[in-house]
Short mmCIF file of C-alpha atoms in Angstrom, two decimals:
data_model
loop_
_atom_site.label_atom_id
_atom_site.label_comp_id
_atom_site.label_asym_id
_atom_site.label_seq_id
_atom_site.Cartn_x
_atom_site.Cartn_y
_atom_site.Cartn_z
CA MET A 53 14.01 14.37 23.02
CA ASN A 54 10.56 13.01 23.78
CA ASN A 55 10.52 9.53 22.30
CA LEU A 56 7.25 8.37 23.76
CA GLY A 57 5.14 6.33 21.41
CA HIS A 58 1.76 4.67 21.60
CA ASN A 59 0.14 4.84 25.06
CA TYR A 60 3.10 6.93 26.29
CA LYS A 61 5.44 3.92 26.07
CA PRO A 62 9.05 4.70 25.07
CA VAL A 63 10.06 3.81 21.52
CA LEU A 64 12.97 1.44 22.06
CA GLU A 65 15.19 -0.43 19.62
CA HIS A 66 15.95 -4.09 20.21
CA ILE A 67 19.17 -4.47 18.29
CA MET A 68 22.40 -6.30 19.08
CA ARG A 69 25.25 -4.24 17.68
CA GLY A 70 29.02 -4.69 17.63
CA GLU A 71 30.64 -8.10 17.40
CA VAL A 72 27.54 -10.24 17.44
CA GLU A 73 28.85 -13.33 15.66
CA LYS A 74 30.42 -14.84 18.80
CA LYS A 75 27.16 -14.48 20.72
CA LEU A 76 25.27 -16.38 18.07
CA HIS A 77 27.51 -19.43 17.79
CA GLY A 78 25.74 -22.63 18.72
CA LEU A 79 22.19 -21.30 18.49
CA GLN A 80 19.67 -23.40 16.62
CA VAL A 81 18.58 -21.81 13.35
CA LEU A 82 14.95 -21.25 12.36
CA PRO A 83 14.47 -19.98 8.80
CA VAL A 84 11.65 -17.43 8.37
CA ARG A 85 9.72 -16.28 5.32
CA ARG A 86 9.56 -12.72 3.98
CA GLU A 87 6.47 -11.56 5.85
CA ILE A 88 7.91 -12.70 9.18
CA ALA A 89 11.31 -11.13 8.41
CA HIS A 90 9.61 -7.80 7.71
CA GLU A 91 7.76 -7.97 11.04
CA VAL A 92 10.96 -8.90 12.88
CA ILE A 93 12.59 -5.75 11.52
CA SER A 94 9.59 -3.58 12.39
CA LEU A 95 9.41 -5.04 15.91
CA ALA A 96 13.13 -4.51 16.47
CA TYR A 97 13.12 -0.84 15.49
CA GLY A 98 10.06 -0.03 17.61
CA PHE A 99 7.51 0.51 14.83
CA PHE A 100 5.06 -1.64 16.85
CA THR A 101 5.77 -0.08 20.28
CA PRO A 102 4.94 -1.27 22.91
CA VAL A 103 4.90 -4.72 21.28
CA SER A 104 8.52 -5.86 21.08
CA GLY A 105 8.17 -9.51 20.14
CA PHE A 106 5.81 -12.09 18.75
CA MET A 107 2.68 -12.40 20.85
CA GLY A 108 1.78 -15.18 23.26
CA ARG A 109 -1.67 -16.64 23.80
CA ASP A 110 -2.78 -14.05 26.37
CA GLU A 111 -1.79 -11.16 24.12
CA VAL A 112 -3.58 -12.70 21.15
CA ASP A 113 -6.66 -13.37 23.32
CA THR A 114 -6.97 -9.81 24.61
CA THR A 115 -6.12 -8.32 21.20
CA LEU A 116 -8.97 -10.26 19.65
CA SER A 117 -11.56 -10.07 22.43
CA ARG A 118 -10.97 -6.60 23.91
CA MET A 119 -8.78 -5.00 21.25
CA GLU A 120 -6.07 -4.35 23.80
CA LEU A 121 -2.91 -5.84 25.23
CA PRO A 122 -3.14 -7.54 28.63
CA ASP A 123 -2.08 -4.25 30.32
CA GLY A 124 -5.00 -2.40 28.72
CA THR A 125 -3.04 -0.70 25.91
CA LEU A 126 -5.15 -0.37 22.76
CA TRP A 127 -4.02 -2.95 20.16
CA SER A 128 -5.93 -4.33 17.20
CA ILE A 129 -3.94 -6.83 15.09
CA PRO A 130 -2.27 -10.04 16.32
CA ILE A 131 1.49 -10.08 15.66
CA VAL A 132 2.29 -13.78 15.55
CA LEU A 133 4.98 -16.18 14.39
CA ASP A 134 3.65 -19.53 13.25
CA VAL A 135 5.93 -22.54 13.26
CA LYS A 136 5.77 -26.12 12.12
CA ARG A 137 5.43 -28.48 15.03
CA GLU A 138 7.86 -30.99 13.50
CA GLU A 139 10.50 -28.27 13.07
CA VAL A 140 10.22 -27.28 16.74
CA LYS A 141 10.60 -30.93 17.65
CA ARG A 142 13.55 -31.42 15.29
CA LEU A 143 15.37 -28.43 16.78
CA GLY A 144 14.45 -29.45 20.32
CA LEU A 145 13.22 -25.94 21.13
CA LYS A 146 11.58 -25.17 24.47
CA PRO A 147 10.57 -22.06 26.43
CA GLY A 148 13.63 -20.29 27.78
CA ASP A 149 15.74 -21.12 24.69
CA SER A 150 17.04 -18.58 22.22
CA VAL A 151 16.86 -19.36 18.54
CA LEU A 152 18.47 -17.60 15.60
CA LEU A 153 16.00 -16.49 12.93
CA GLU A 154 17.48 -16.77 9.46
CA TYR A 155 16.36 -14.95 6.31
CA LEU A 156 17.94 -14.79 2.84
CA GLY A 157 20.53 -17.28 4.08
CA ALA A 158 21.81 -14.88 6.72
CA PRO A 159 21.19 -14.37 10.44
CA LEU A 160 18.44 -11.85 11.09
CA ALA A 161 17.49 -11.84 14.78
CA THR A 162 17.39 -13.84 17.94
CA LEU A 163 14.07 -14.89 19.42
CA ASP A 164 13.99 -15.52 23.17
CA ILE A 165 11.27 -18.11 23.43
CA ASP A 166 8.59 -17.50 26.06
CA GLU A 167 5.89 -19.87 24.97
CA PHE A 168 4.55 -22.29 22.37
CA PHE A 169 0.81 -22.38 21.80
CA SER A 170 -1.85 -23.43 19.34
CA TYR A 171 -4.74 -21.21 18.28
CA ASP A 172 -8.04 -21.62 16.48
CA LEU A 173 -7.32 -19.96 13.13
CA GLY A 174 -10.99 -19.48 12.23
CA LYS A 175 -11.54 -17.59 15.48
CA MET A 176 -8.41 -15.50 14.92
CA ALA A 177 -9.59 -14.61 11.41
CA GLU A 178 -13.18 -13.86 12.35
CA MET A 179 -12.29 -11.64 15.30
CA THR A 180 -9.64 -9.72 13.37
CA TYR A 181 -11.52 -9.29 10.10
CA GLY A 182 -15.17 -9.77 11.07
CA THR A 183 -15.50 -12.64 8.61
CA ARG A 184 -14.22 -16.13 7.88
CA ASP A 185 -14.61 -15.66 4.14
CA VAL A 186 -11.33 -16.69 2.52
CA LYS A 187 -12.00 -14.22 -0.28
CA HIS A 188 -10.81 -11.67 2.27
CA PRO A 189 -7.01 -11.56 1.83
CA GLY A 190 -6.41 -11.20 5.57
CA VAL A 191 -8.56 -14.24 6.32
CA LYS A 192 -6.72 -16.20 3.64
CA ARG A 193 -3.40 -15.21 5.20
CA THR A 194 -4.56 -16.26 8.67
CA MET A 195 -5.95 -19.58 7.49
CA GLU A 196 -2.57 -20.34 5.90
CA TYR A 197 -0.83 -20.15 9.31
CA SER A 198 0.17 -23.55 10.67
CA GLY A 199 -1.98 -23.09 13.80
CA ASP A 200 1.06 -23.50 16.08
CA PHE A 201 2.84 -20.39 17.28
CA VAL A 202 5.97 -19.37 19.13
CA ALA A 203 6.09 -16.25 21.27
CA GLY A 204 9.05 -14.24 22.47
CA ARG A 205 11.13 -11.10 22.31
CA ILE A 206 13.18 -10.16 19.29
CA ASN A 207 16.71 -8.85 19.06
CA LEU A 208 17.86 -7.84 15.60
CA VAL A 209 21.44 -9.03 14.97
CA ASN A 210 21.81 -8.01 11.34
CA GLU A 211 20.44 -4.65 10.25
CA PRO A 212 18.96 -4.62 6.75
CA VAL A 213 20.87 -2.78 4.04
CA PHE A 214 18.24 -1.26 1.78
CA ASN A 215 18.71 -1.19 -1.97
CA GLU A 216 18.02 1.80 -4.20
CA PRO A 217 15.56 3.44 -4.30
CA PHE A 218 14.40 2.17 -0.88
CA SER A 219 17.57 3.36 0.90
CA GLU A 220 16.60 6.96 0.11
CA PHE A 221 13.30 6.57 1.97
CA TRP A 222 14.12 4.27 4.89
CA LYS A 223 13.87 5.72 8.39
CA THR A 224 13.48 3.99 11.72
CA PRO A 225 10.98 5.49 14.19
CA LEU A 226 13.77 7.28 16.03
CA GLN A 227 15.16 8.57 12.72
CA HIS A 228 11.68 9.83 11.79
CA ARG A 229 11.61 11.83 15.02
CA GLU A 230 15.08 13.25 14.36
CA ALA A 231 14.05 14.21 10.83
CA PHE A 232 10.91 15.97 12.11
CA ALA A 233 13.01 17.86 14.65
CA MET A 234 15.47 18.90 11.93
CA LYS A 235 12.57 20.35 9.96
CA ASN A 236 11.20 22.09 13.06
CA TRP A 237 7.90 20.28 12.64
CA LYS A 238 5.66 20.45 15.69
CA ASN A 239 2.72 18.80 13.97
CA VAL A 240 3.02 16.01 11.43
CA VAL A 241 0.11 14.47 9.55
CA ALA A 242 0.60 10.96 8.23
CA HIS A 243 -0.66 9.88 4.83
CA GLN A 244 -0.96 6.12 4.53
CA THR A 245 -0.50 4.95 0.97
CA ARG A 246 0.08 2.08 -1.42
CA ASN A 247 -0.58 4.28 -4.43
CA VAL A 248 1.08 6.44 -7.00
CA PRO A 249 -0.38 9.90 -6.30
CA HIS A 250 -2.98 11.49 -8.54
CA THR A 251 -4.20 15.02 -7.98
CA GLY A 252 -7.03 13.74 -5.78
CA HIS A 253 -4.49 12.31 -3.33
CA GLU A 254 -2.39 15.46 -3.53
CA SER A 255 -5.37 17.63 -2.75
CA LEU A 256 -6.37 15.42 0.22
CA MET A 257 -2.86 15.81 1.65
CA LYS A 258 -3.08 19.57 1.27
CA GLN A 259 -6.49 19.66 2.96
CA ALA A 260 -5.06 17.53 5.78
CA TRP A 261 -2.08 19.87 6.17
CA PHE A 262 -4.40 22.74 7.05
CA ALA A 263 -6.31 20.55 9.50
CA ALA A 264 -3.06 19.42 11.14
CA ASN A 265 -1.67 22.94 11.37
CA GLU A 266 -4.60 23.71 13.69
CA ASP A 267 -4.20 27.11 15.34
CA MET A 268 -0.48 27.51 14.75
CA PRO A 269 0.49 30.80 13.10
CA VAL A 270 1.63 30.45 9.49
CA ASP A 271 4.29 33.16 9.38
CA GLU A 272 6.68 30.30 10.09
CA ILE A 273 5.76 26.78 9.06
CA HIS A 274 5.92 24.04 11.69
CA THR A 275 3.63 21.41 10.15
CA GLY A 276 4.56 18.67 7.73
CA VAL A 277 2.98 15.87 5.72
CA LEU A 278 4.61 12.48 6.15
CA VAL A 279 3.81 10.17 3.25
CA ASN A 280 4.47 6.78 4.82
CA ALA A 281 4.11 4.09 2.19
CA ILE A 282 3.42 0.49 3.11
CA ILE A 283 6.00 -1.82 1.57
CA GLY A 284 5.18 -5.49 1.84
CA GLU A 285 3.24 -8.25 0.16
CA LYS A 286 2.46 -7.46 -3.47
CA ARG A 287 -0.26 -8.83 -5.70
CA THR A 288 -0.40 -8.65 -9.46
CA GLY A 289 -1.99 -5.38 -10.53
CA ASP A 290 -0.67 -3.41 -7.50
CA TYR A 291 1.64 -0.51 -8.22
CA ILE A 292 5.29 -1.56 -7.97
CA ASP A 293 6.91 -0.35 -4.74
CA GLU A 294 9.54 1.73 -6.52
CA ALA A 295 6.94 3.71 -8.50
CA ILE A 296 4.98 4.44 -5.31
CA LEU A 297 7.95 5.89 -3.45
CA LEU A 298 9.46 7.78 -6.37
CA GLY A 299 6.04 8.99 -7.57
CA GLN A 300 5.16 10.36 -4.13
CA ASP A 301 8.57 12.02 -3.88
CA ALA A 302 8.09 13.61 -7.31
CA LEU A 303 5.31 15.76 -5.83
CA ARG A 304 7.87 17.57 -3.70
CA LYS A 305 10.63 17.51 -6.28
CA GLY A 306 8.17 18.98 -8.78
CA GLY A 307 7.39 21.79 -6.34
CA TYR A 308 3.79 20.81 -5.57
CA PHE A 309 4.85 20.66 -1.94
CA LYS A 310 7.60 22.81 -0.49
CA ASP A 311 10.69 21.07 0.83
CA ASN A 312 9.81 22.11 4.37
CA VAL A 313 6.33 20.57 4.44
CA HIS A 314 6.69 17.12 2.84
CA MET A 315 8.61 13.91 3.41
CA VAL A 316 8.32 10.38 1.99
CA THR A 317 9.26 7.27 3.96
CA PHE A 318 8.02 3.70 4.23
CA THR A 319 7.17 1.00 6.73
CA LEU A 320 7.65 -2.71 6.21
CA TRP A 321 4.18 -4.14 6.75
CA ASP A 322 1.88 -6.47 4.88
CA MET A 323 -1.53 -4.87 4.51
CA ARG A 324 -4.13 -7.07 6.22
CA TYR A 325 -7.07 -5.11 4.77
CA ALA A 326 -8.64 -5.33 8.23
CA GLY A 327 -10.58 -2.07 7.71
CA PRO A 328 -11.43 -0.60 11.13
CA ARG A 329 -8.90 -2.68 13.07
CA GLU A 330 -6.19 -1.86 10.57
CA ALA A 331 -7.03 1.83 10.85
CA ILE A 332 -6.36 1.58 14.59
CA PHE A 333 -3.09 -0.20 13.83
CA HIS A 334 -2.06 2.52 11.36
CA ALA A 335 -2.81 5.17 13.98
CA ILE A 336 -0.58 3.34 16.49
CA LEU A 337 2.18 2.84 13.93
CA ARG A 338 2.32 6.53 12.97
CA THR A 339 2.17 7.59 16.63
CA ASN A 340 5.36 5.61 17.06
CA LEU A 341 6.93 7.49 14.15
CA GLY A 342 6.22 10.75 15.97
CA CYS A 343 3.22 11.91 13.95
CA THR A 344 0.56 14.03 15.67
CA HIS A 345 -2.21 13.57 13.09
CA HIS A 346 -3.27 10.84 10.65
CA MET A 347 -5.40 11.05 7.52
CA PHE A 348 -8.29 8.62 7.28
CA GLY A 349 -10.38 8.66 4.14
CA ARG A 350 -13.23 6.61 2.79
CA ASP A 351 -12.91 2.82 3.26
CA HIS A 352 -9.51 3.08 4.93
CA ALA A 353 -7.64 -0.25 4.66
CA GLY A 354 -10.78 -1.94 3.41
CA VAL A 355 -11.19 -4.52 0.67
CA GLY A 356 -14.14 -5.46 -1.52
CA ASN A 357 -17.42 -4.93 0.30
CA PHE A 358 -16.33 -6.36 3.64
CA TYR A 359 -16.61 -3.02 5.46
CA LYS A 360 -18.88 0.00 5.15
CA PRO A 361 -17.15 3.10 3.75
CA TYR A 362 -16.88 4.87 7.11
CA ASP A 363 -16.50 1.87 9.48
CA ALA A 364 -12.83 2.74 10.06
CA GLN A 365 -13.64 6.35 10.91
CA ASP A 366 -16.38 5.19 13.31
CA MET A 367 -13.97 2.90 15.17
CA LEU A 368 -11.36 5.66 15.41
CA LYS A 369 -14.00 7.95 16.89
CA ALA A 370 -14.92 5.25 19.43
CA GLU A 371 -11.28 4.69 20.46
CA ARG A 372 -10.22 8.32 20.22
CA ASP A 373 -9.38 8.68 23.93
CA LYS A 374 -6.86 5.82 23.77
CA LEU A 375 -4.91 7.29 20.86
CA ARG A 376 -2.13 9.88 21.04
CA ILE A 377 -2.67 10.85 17.40
CA LYS A 378 -5.53 12.98 16.08
CA PRO A 379 -7.46 11.47 13.19
CA VAL A 380 -8.10 13.82 10.27
CA PHE A 381 -11.31 12.48 8.76
CA LEU A 382 -11.70 13.08 5.06
CA ARG A 383 -14.35 12.39 2.48
CA GLU A 384 -13.52 11.68 -1.13
CA ASN A 385 -12.09 14.15 -3.56
CA TRP A 386 -13.47 14.36 -7.05
CA TYR A 387 -12.90 16.47 -10.14
CA CYS A 388 -15.76 18.94 -10.68
CA PRO A 389 -16.06 20.37 -14.20
CA VAL A 390 -18.27 23.17 -12.87
CA CYS A 391 -15.85 24.26 -10.16
CA ASN A 392 -13.06 23.45 -12.65
CA GLU A 393 -10.95 21.95 -9.89
CA VAL A 394 -10.26 18.93 -7.76
CA THR A 395 -12.52 19.39 -4.77
CA ASN A 396 -14.04 17.45 -1.92
CA GLU A 397 -17.47 15.86 -1.81
CA ALA A 398 -17.95 17.46 1.60
CA LEU A 399 -17.75 20.90 -0.07
CA CYS A 400 -18.92 20.68 -3.67
CA SER A 401 -22.64 20.50 -4.47
CA HIS A 402 -22.25 19.50 -8.14
CA GLU A 403 -22.55 15.81 -7.32
CA SER A 404 -24.41 14.90 -10.50
CA GLN A 405 -21.56 16.29 -12.61
CA SER A 406 -18.68 15.10 -10.41
CA GLN A 407 -16.02 12.83 -11.90
CA ASN A 408 -14.58 10.33 -9.44
CA PHE A 409 -10.94 9.36 -9.19
CA SER A 410 -11.39 5.64 -9.62
CA GLY A 411 -8.29 3.51 -9.18
CA THR A 412 -9.41 1.40 -12.12
CA LEU A 413 -9.63 4.44 -14.34
CA ILE A 414 -6.16 5.75 -13.43
CA ARG A 415 -4.67 2.29 -13.93
CA SER A 416 -6.34 2.08 -17.31
CA ILE A 417 -4.74 5.39 -18.38
CA LEU A 418 -1.29 4.33 -17.18
CA THR A 419 -1.57 0.91 -18.79
CA ASP A 420 -2.11 2.66 -22.13
CA GLY A 421 1.02 4.72 -21.41
CA VAL A 422 -0.99 7.84 -22.14
CA LYS A 423 0.21 10.95 -20.30
CA PRO A 424 -2.70 12.15 -18.14
CA THR A 425 -3.78 15.77 -18.08
CA LYS A 426 -2.31 17.87 -15.29
CA ARG A 427 -5.70 17.84 -13.61
CA VAL A 428 -5.39 14.06 -13.21
CA MET A 429 -1.70 13.46 -12.51
CA ARG A 430 1.30 15.75 -12.35
CA PRO A 431 3.59 15.24 -15.36
CA GLU A 432 6.59 14.81 -13.07
CA VAL A 433 4.78 11.98 -11.29
CA PHE A 434 3.78 10.31 -14.54
CA ASP A 435 7.34 10.56 -15.90
CA VAL A 436 8.91 9.01 -12.82
CA VAL A 437 6.27 6.26 -12.70
CA MET A 438 6.94 5.32 -16.31
CA SER A 439 10.72 5.43 -15.83
CA SER A 440 10.30 3.25 -12.72
CA ALA A 441 8.32 0.84 -14.86
CA GLU A 442 11.28 0.53 -17.23
CA LYS A 443 13.94 0.43 -14.54
CA TYR A 444 12.30 -1.78 -11.93
CA GLY A 445 9.01 -3.13 -13.27
CA PHE A 446 10.01 -5.01 -16.43
CA GLY A 447 8.16 -2.37 -18.46
CA SER A 448 5.07 -2.11 -16.28
CA PRO A 449 4.21 0.27 -13.42
CA PHE A 450 2.05 -2.57 -12.10
CA VAL A 451 3.12 -5.78 -10.43
CA THR A 452 3.39 -8.64 -12.89
CA ASN A 453 4.34 -12.26 -12.38
CA GLU A 454 7.80 -11.39 -13.67
CA TYR A 455 8.15 -8.64 -11.06
CA LEU A 456 7.06 -11.02 -8.31
CA LYS A 457 9.58 -13.59 -9.46
CA SER A 458 12.57 -11.47 -10.39
CA ARG A 459 12.29 -8.05 -8.74
CA GLN A 460 15.32 -6.67 -6.97
CA PRO A 461 15.08 -7.30 -3.22
CA VAL A 462 14.00 -4.42 -0.98
CA PHE A 463 17.02 -5.06 1.23
CA ASN A 464 19.97 -7.38 1.69
CA LEU A 465 21.47 -8.88 4.82
CA LYS A 466 25.16 -9.15 5.52
CA LYS A 467 26.43 -12.73 5.50
CA MET A 468 27.88 -13.93 8.82
CA GLU A 469 29.85 -16.99 9.82
CA VAL A 470 27.73 -17.96 12.78
CA PHE A 471 25.72 -21.00 11.85
CA ALA A 472 26.27 -24.06 14.00
CA SER A 473 28.29 -26.70 12.19
CA MET B 169 -20.05 0.75 -19.65
CA THR B 170 -20.91 2.34 -22.96
CA LYS B 171 -23.63 4.97 -23.19
CA ASP B 172 -26.10 2.15 -23.79
CA GLY B 173 -24.80 0.18 -20.79
CA GLY B 174 -22.81 -2.50 -22.63
CA ILE B 175 -19.31 -3.90 -22.18
CA LYS B 176 -16.53 -1.67 -23.53
CA ILE B 177 -12.85 -1.08 -23.83
CA ASP B 178 -11.52 2.39 -23.07
CA VAL B 179 -8.78 3.54 -25.42
CA TRP B 180 -7.33 6.70 -23.91
CA ILE B 181 -6.53 9.45 -26.36
CA ASN B 182 -3.29 11.38 -26.14
CA GLU B 183 -2.29 14.18 -28.51
CA GLU B 184 -0.80 11.79 -31.05
CA ARG B 185 -3.94 9.67 -31.17
CA LEU B 186 -6.13 12.77 -31.31
CA GLU B 187 -4.24 13.99 -34.39
CA LYS B 188 -4.84 10.63 -36.08
CA LEU B 189 -8.54 10.79 -35.21
CA LYS B 190 -8.76 14.32 -36.61
CA ALA B 191 -7.02 13.24 -39.82
CA ALA B 192 -9.55 10.43 -40.19
CA GLY B 193 -12.45 12.79 -39.46
CA LEU B 194 -13.28 10.87 -36.32
CA ALA B 195 -12.32 13.35 -33.62
CA GLU B 196 -15.94 13.85 -32.64
CA ILE B 197 -16.34 10.23 -31.54
CA ALA B 198 -13.78 10.66 -28.77
CA ARG B 199 -15.41 12.03 -25.66
CA GLU B 200 -14.12 13.71 -22.56
CA LYS B 201 -14.31 11.22 -19.75
CA PHE B 202 -12.41 12.58 -16.80
CA ALA B 203 -10.77 15.90 -16.02
CA GLY B 204 -9.93 16.62 -19.63
CA MET B 205 -8.93 13.06 -20.51
CA MET B 206 -10.39 11.94 -23.85
CA VAL B 207 -11.39 8.37 -24.49
CA LEU B 208 -12.56 6.24 -27.37
CA GLU B 209 -15.06 3.69 -26.08
CA ILE B 210 -14.96 0.53 -28.15
CA ALA B 211 -18.07 -1.59 -27.71
CA CYS B 212 -17.71 -5.29 -27.00
CA THR B 213 -20.06 -8.26 -26.84
CA GLU B 214 -20.04 -10.93 -24.15
CA GLU B 215 -18.47 -13.42 -26.58
CA LEU B 216 -15.77 -10.99 -27.68
CA LYS B 217 -15.04 -10.09 -24.05
CA ASP B 218 -14.48 -13.78 -23.23
CA ALA B 219 -12.25 -14.18 -26.29
CA LEU B 220 -10.17 -11.16 -25.25
CA LEU B 221 -9.80 -12.43 -21.68
CA ARG B 222 -8.65 -15.79 -23.02
CA LYS B 223 -6.16 -14.07 -25.31
CA TYR B 224 -4.82 -11.83 -22.54
CA PRO B 225 -4.89 -13.66 -19.21
CA SER B 226 -3.62 -10.54 -17.41
CA ALA B 227 -6.66 -8.53 -18.54
CA LYS B 228 -9.62 -8.13 -16.20
CA TYR B 229 -13.28 -7.31 -16.66
CA ASP B 230 -14.55 -4.76 -14.14
CA SER B 231 -18.10 -6.02 -13.78
CA SER B 232 -18.99 -3.92 -10.74
CA THR B 233 -18.19 -0.31 -11.61
CA THR B 234 -16.99 0.60 -15.08
CA HIS B 235 -18.07 -2.48 -17.10
CA SER B 236 -14.83 -2.11 -18.99
CA ILE B 237 -12.10 -4.60 -19.85
CA GLU B 238 -8.90 -3.39 -18.18
CA LEU B 239 -5.20 -4.22 -18.21
CA ILE B 240 -5.12 -5.15 -21.88
CA PRO B 241 -1.46 -4.81 -22.92
CA ARG B 242 -0.48 -1.48 -24.40
CA GLU B 243 0.55 -2.98 -27.76
CA ALA B 244 -2.86 -4.59 -28.11
CA LYS B 245 -4.56 -1.28 -27.26
CA ASP B 246 -2.48 0.41 -29.98
CA ARG B 247 -3.72 -2.16 -32.48
CA ILE B 248 -7.33 -1.82 -31.34
CA PHE B 249 -7.03 1.93 -31.89
CA SER B 250 -5.57 1.39 -35.37
CA THR B 251 -8.38 -1.02 -36.20
CA ALA B 252 -11.00 1.52 -35.07
CA LEU B 253 -9.38 4.10 -37.31
CA LYS B 254 -9.29 1.72 -40.24
CA LEU B 255 -12.94 0.73 -39.84
CA HIS B 256 -14.11 4.25 -38.92
CA SER B 257 -16.01 2.65 -36.09
CA THR B 258 -16.22 2.08 -32.35
CA GLY B 259 -18.65 -0.85 -32.66
CA PRO B 260 -18.01 -4.49 -31.74
CA GLU B 261 -16.72 -5.17 -35.27
CA VAL B 262 -13.50 -3.43 -34.19
CA ILE B 263 -12.74 -6.11 -31.60
CA SER B 264 -13.95 -8.84 -33.91
CA GLN B 265 -11.57 -7.65 -36.65
CA PHE B 266 -8.75 -7.18 -34.14
CA LEU B 267 -9.10 -10.72 -32.87
CA GLN B 268 -9.15 -12.10 -36.41
CA GLU B 269 -5.99 -10.21 -37.29
CA LYS B 270 -4.38 -11.45 -34.13
CA ASN B 271 -5.31 -14.99 -35.06
CA ASP B 272 -3.95 -14.73 -38.56
#
């Protein structure tokens, strides 16, 4: 099987399997927070191929200045592990050491330390996001780093055990490729989402399916839509993760997509809202999953007014030759009362009568618990979103403080008796 | 925003609410807003908006696009709808009355 990922680099897993406990005895332990743990897991399974560990200074430098890795591979977002200087000193860590990363009170991975370095956080933020404004959530995240970083390769020692409903949707990059092969998909178009689907999203996915099918005959179907949700940092008002996954899956279960053209999975990643640079990252990520095409709509991965609506599409066009995935560029869908259908602004001339799918408007409807018309949201999607609200969201399909505090974890880690006494 | 550009609260109308509006002879004040979705737009003043946001810290005012107050809890929306029915109105007196009742 061809398991080549971004820039024709093989998608490799970096996982220690078997009796790992003995190998970990005596290692110093460095606890990591959720966002780092998620990136450790993604690095280890090859989601970020060819990056297989936390970046060193040179990699960060070239990522920021030339948007590439030192070997010239296109790369847009720094993948870094910040540490507290006093903790490094306390543990006596130095380049060449291995350290055990701990999360949820259990071993997670080993890090083979290559380098310690400091970095100007303002520069990192400005070159990644095009701004130093801390109102930008990515800038805020960067400015909260300690400024001291450790670089090195990762080896996962404890594979995450995903809880329901996440377990139903979890696939590693290699498992994605196996699943595509099982479905006889030759072309796969990725849909990046953090949303519960309304009919505007559904229609965009259907438009993208035809684009991705290209010139393949349709007597037998060999093209699929991969809905790859981003599961990571949540803010109040976001849709809860469970409603996103189950709502997207309800489109197929409700028959709006056939079984042989639709699949829902997720990737552990905290959205950076880096607009154009994040669009490049998403293209790389889905290349590594085995996708051949990727949907990019208006203001992809943007936030507020930090980027122009088609900045991301412009950057993808500029970097097209360095990508192994074809962008499917889309304009917005709207509901047109004249056409009496959900249609695309690139096609419909009734602009003055168009009704836009605003996220605010859909949220307002769901907050009232009012079942939308079928033209707005499929009843099966609405039903599963509201049942997810009851089951997982403390009564709300949106993230609340209670959800942030008490939600069930996405995954658990097996406890091991390895910590140094 | 309301037709005259002011601050508003959207109360979405499902079949049950529509029946109540019809029974009160108010069905014509609900308008189709989006793809067949009906809405009752309750007008709000700046002062009432601030009072609502104080009362419901999770609520947000969308000042850039819709000029509507969003994420008001569902129970509160139900009571705002009932108040509009009772007063046969969608004017700011609905929110004023609602807040007074809430304070009682």
